[in-house]
PDB file of C-alpha atoms in Angstrom:
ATOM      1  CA  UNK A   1      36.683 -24.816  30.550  1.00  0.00           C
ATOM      2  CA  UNK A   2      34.632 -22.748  33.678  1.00  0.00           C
ATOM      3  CA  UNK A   3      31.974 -22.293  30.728  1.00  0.00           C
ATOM      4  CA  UNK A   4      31.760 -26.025  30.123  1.00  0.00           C
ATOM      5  CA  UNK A   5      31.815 -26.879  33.345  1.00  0.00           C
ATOM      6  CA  UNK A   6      29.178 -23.884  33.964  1.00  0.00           C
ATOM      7  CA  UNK A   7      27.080 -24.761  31.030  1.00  0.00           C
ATOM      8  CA  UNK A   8      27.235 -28.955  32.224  1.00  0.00           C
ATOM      9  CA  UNK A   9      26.247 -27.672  35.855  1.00  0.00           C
ATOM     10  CA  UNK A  10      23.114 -25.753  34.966  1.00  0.00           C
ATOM     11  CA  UNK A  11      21.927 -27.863  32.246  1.00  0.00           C
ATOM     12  CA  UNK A  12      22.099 -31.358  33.695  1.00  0.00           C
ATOM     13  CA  UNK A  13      19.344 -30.978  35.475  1.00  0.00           C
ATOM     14  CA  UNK A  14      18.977 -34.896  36.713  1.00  0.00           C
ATOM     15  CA  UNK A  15      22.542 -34.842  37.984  1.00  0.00           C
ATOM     16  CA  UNK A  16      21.873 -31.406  39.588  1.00  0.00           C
ATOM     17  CA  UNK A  17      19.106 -32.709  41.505  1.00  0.00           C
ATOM     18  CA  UNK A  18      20.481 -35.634  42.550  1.00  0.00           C
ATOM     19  CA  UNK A  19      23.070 -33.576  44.089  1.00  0.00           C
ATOM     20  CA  UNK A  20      26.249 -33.900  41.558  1.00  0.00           C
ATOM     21  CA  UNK A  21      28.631 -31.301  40.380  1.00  0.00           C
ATOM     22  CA  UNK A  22      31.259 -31.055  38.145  1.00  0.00           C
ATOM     23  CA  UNK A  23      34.455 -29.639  40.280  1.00  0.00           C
ATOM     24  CA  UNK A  24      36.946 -29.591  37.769  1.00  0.00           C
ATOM     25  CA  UNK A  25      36.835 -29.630  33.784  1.00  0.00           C
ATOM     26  CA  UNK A  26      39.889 -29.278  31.461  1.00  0.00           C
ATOM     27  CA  UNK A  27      40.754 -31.206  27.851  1.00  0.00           C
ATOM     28  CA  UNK A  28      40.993 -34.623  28.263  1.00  0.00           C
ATOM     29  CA  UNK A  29      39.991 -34.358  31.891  1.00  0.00           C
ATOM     30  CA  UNK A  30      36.839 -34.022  34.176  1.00  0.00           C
ATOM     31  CA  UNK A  31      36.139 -34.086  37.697  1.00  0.00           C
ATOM     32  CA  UNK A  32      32.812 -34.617  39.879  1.00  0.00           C
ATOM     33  CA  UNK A  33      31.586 -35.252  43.386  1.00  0.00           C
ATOM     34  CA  UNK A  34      28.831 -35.935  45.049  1.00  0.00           C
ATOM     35  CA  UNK A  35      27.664 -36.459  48.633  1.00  0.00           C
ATOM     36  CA  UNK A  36      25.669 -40.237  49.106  1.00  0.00           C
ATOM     37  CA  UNK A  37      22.383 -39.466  50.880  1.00  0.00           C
ATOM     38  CA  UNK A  38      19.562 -41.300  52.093  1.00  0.00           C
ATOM     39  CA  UNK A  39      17.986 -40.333  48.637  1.00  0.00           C
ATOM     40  CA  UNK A  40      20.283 -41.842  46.720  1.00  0.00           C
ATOM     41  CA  UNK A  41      20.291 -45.677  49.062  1.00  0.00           C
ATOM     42  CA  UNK A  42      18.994 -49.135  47.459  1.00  0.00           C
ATOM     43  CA  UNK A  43      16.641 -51.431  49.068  1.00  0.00           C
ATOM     44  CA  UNK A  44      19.737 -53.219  50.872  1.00  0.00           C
ATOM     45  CA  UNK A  45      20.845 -49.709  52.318  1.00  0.00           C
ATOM     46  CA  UNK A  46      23.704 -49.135  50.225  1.00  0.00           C
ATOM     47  CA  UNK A  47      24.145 -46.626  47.282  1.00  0.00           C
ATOM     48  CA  UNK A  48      22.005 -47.320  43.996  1.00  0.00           C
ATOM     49  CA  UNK A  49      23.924 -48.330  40.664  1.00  0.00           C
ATOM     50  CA  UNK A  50      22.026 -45.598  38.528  1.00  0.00           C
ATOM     51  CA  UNK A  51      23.358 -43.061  41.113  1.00  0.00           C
ATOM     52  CA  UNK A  52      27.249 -44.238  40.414  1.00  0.00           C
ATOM     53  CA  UNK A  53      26.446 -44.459  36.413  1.00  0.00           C
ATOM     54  CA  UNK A  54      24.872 -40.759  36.483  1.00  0.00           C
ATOM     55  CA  UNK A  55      27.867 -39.395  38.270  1.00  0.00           C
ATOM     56  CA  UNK A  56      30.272 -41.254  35.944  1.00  0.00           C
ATOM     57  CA  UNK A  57      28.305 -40.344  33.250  1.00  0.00           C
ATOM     58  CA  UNK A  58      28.443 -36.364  34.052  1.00  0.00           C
ATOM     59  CA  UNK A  59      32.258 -36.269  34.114  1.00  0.00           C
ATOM     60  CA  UNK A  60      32.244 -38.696  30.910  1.00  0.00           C
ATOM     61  CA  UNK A  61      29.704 -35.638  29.218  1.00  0.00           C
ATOM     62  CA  UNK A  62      32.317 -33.136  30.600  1.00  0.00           C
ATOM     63  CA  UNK A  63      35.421 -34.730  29.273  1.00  0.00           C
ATOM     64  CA  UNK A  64      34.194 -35.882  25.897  1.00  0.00           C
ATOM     65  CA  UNK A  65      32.652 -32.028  25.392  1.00  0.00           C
ATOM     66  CA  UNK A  66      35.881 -30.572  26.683  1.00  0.00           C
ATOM     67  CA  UNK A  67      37.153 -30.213  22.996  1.00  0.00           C
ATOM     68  CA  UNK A  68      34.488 -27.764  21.946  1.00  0.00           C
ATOM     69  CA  UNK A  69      31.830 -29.682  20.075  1.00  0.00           C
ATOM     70  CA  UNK A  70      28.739 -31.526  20.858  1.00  0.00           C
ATOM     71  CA  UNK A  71      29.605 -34.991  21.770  1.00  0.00           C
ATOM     72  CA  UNK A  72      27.135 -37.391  23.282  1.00  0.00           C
ATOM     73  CA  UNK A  73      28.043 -40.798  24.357  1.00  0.00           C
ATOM     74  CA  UNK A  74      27.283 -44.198  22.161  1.00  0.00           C
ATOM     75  CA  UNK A  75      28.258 -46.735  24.665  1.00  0.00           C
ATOM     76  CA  UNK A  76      28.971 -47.139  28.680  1.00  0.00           C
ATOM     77  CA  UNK A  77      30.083 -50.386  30.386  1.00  0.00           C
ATOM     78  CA  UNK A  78      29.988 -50.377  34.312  1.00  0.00           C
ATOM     79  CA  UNK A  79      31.330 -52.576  36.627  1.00  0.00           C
ATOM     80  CA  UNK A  80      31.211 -52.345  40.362  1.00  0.00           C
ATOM     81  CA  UNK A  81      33.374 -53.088  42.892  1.00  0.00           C
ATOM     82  CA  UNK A  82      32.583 -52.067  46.403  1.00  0.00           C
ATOM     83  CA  UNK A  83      29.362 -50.487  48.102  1.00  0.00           C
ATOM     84  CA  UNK A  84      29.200 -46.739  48.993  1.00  0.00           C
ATOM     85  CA  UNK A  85      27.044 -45.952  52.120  1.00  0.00           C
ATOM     86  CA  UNK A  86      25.398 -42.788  53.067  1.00  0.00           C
ATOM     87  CA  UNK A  87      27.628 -40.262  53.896  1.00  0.00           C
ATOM     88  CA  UNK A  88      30.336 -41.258  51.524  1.00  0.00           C
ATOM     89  CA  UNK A  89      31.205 -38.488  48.879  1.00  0.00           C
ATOM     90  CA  UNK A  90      32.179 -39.863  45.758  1.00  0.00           C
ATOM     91  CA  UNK A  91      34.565 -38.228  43.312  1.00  0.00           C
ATOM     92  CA  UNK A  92      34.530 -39.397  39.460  1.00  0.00           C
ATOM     93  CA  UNK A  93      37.302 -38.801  37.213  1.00  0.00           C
ATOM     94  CA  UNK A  94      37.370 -38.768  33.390  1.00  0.00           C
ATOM     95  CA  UNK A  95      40.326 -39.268  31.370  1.00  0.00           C
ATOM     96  CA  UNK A  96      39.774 -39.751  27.354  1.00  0.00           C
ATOM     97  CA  UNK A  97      41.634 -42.941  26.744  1.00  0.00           C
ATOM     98  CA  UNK A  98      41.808 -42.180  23.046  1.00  0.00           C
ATOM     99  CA  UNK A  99      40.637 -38.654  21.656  1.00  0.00           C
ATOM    100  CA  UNK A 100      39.443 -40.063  18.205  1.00  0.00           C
ATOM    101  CA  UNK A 101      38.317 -36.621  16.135  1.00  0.00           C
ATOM    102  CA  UNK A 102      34.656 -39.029  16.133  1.00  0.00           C
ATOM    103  CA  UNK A 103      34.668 -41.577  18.313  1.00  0.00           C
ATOM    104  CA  UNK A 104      36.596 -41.044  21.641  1.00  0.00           C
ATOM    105  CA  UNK A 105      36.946 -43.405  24.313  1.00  0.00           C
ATOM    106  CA  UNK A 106      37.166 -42.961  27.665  1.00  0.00           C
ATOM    107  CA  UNK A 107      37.973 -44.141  31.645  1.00  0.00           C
ATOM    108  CA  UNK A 108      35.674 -42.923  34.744  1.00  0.00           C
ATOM    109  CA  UNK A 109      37.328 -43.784  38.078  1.00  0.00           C
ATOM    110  CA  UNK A 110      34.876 -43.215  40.719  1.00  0.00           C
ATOM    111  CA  UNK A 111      36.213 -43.627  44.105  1.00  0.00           C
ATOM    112  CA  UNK A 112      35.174 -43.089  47.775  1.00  0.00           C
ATOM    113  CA  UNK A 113      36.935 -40.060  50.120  1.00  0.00           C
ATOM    114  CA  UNK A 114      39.213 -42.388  50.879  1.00  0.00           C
ATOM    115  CA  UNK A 115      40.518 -43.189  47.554  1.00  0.00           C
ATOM    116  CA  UNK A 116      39.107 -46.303  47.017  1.00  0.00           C
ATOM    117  CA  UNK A 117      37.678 -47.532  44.103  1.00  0.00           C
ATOM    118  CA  UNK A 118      34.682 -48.230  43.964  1.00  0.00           C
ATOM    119  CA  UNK A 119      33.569 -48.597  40.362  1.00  0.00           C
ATOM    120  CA  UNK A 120      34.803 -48.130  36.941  1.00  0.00           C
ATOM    121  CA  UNK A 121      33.032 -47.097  33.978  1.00  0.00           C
ATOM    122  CA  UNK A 122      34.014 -46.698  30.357  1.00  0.00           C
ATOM    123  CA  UNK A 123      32.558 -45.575  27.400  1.00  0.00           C
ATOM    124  CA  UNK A 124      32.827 -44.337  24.141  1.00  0.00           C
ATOM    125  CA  UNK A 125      31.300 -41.075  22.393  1.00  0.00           C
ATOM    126  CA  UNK A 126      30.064 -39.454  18.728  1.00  0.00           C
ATOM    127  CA  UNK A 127      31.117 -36.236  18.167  1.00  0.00           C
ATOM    128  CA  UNK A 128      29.268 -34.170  16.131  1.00  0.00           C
ATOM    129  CA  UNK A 129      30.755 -30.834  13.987  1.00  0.00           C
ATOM    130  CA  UNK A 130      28.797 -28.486  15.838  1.00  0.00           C
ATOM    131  CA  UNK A 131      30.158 -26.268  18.586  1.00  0.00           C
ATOM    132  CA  UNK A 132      28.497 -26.625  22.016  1.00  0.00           C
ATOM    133  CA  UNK A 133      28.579 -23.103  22.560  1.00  0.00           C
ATOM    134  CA  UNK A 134      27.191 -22.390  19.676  1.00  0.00           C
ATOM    135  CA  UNK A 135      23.838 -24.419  21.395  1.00  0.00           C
ATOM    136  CA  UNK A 136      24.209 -21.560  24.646  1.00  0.00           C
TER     137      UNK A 136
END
């Protein structure tokens, strides 16, 4: 899973510059942080929406492409329930819900350092026959 986790790293470039990582990747699981900076703040000072959804959405890419083959996602629903301020890191967790052999569904918890949630995103994937390492 290092290789996934590797490959996801490198090759996600907008998550990469907006300073997310993937910490942890295993089947059916998926782990990654990221520090909230000034860079990533909304007009009211607290962190931007698009800035939870892309770090949600880079453990969702790691979980759903932790069985080998390509697998990109279909449909994400987001709903948020505290702020984040600068400073904060925030740590997203994947878990498939259901690992259909097409379709699988999935949970991203995203919570604060202090284990509080702060958001919850799920979605569901295509997965296609071909290997992702095969696309290397």
């Amino acid at each position: 899973m290092n290789k996934l986790k590797d490959f996801l790293n490198e090759g996600d470039r907008f998550a990469a510059d907006n300073g997310m990582q993937l910490t942890e990747v295993r089947e059916g699981y998926a782990r990654a942080e990221m520090v909230v900076t000034r860079h990533h703040l909304n007009a009211a000072g607290v962190c931007q929406g698009g800035a939870y959804f892309t770090l949600a959405d880079l453990a969702f890419a790691a979980v759903t492409n932790s069985h080998g083959n390509i697998t990109l996602g279909i449909q994400n629903s987001i709903s948020f329930l505290q702020s984040a301020h600068e400073g904060d890191t925030l740590i997203a967790e994947a878990e498939e819900t259901f690992n259909h052999h097409r379709l699988p569904f999935c949970e991203i918890r995203v919570k604060n350092q202090r284990g509080e949630l702060v958001c919850i995103v799920t979605g569901s994937a295509y997965r296609t026959s071909k290997e992702w390492k095969n696309n290397q």
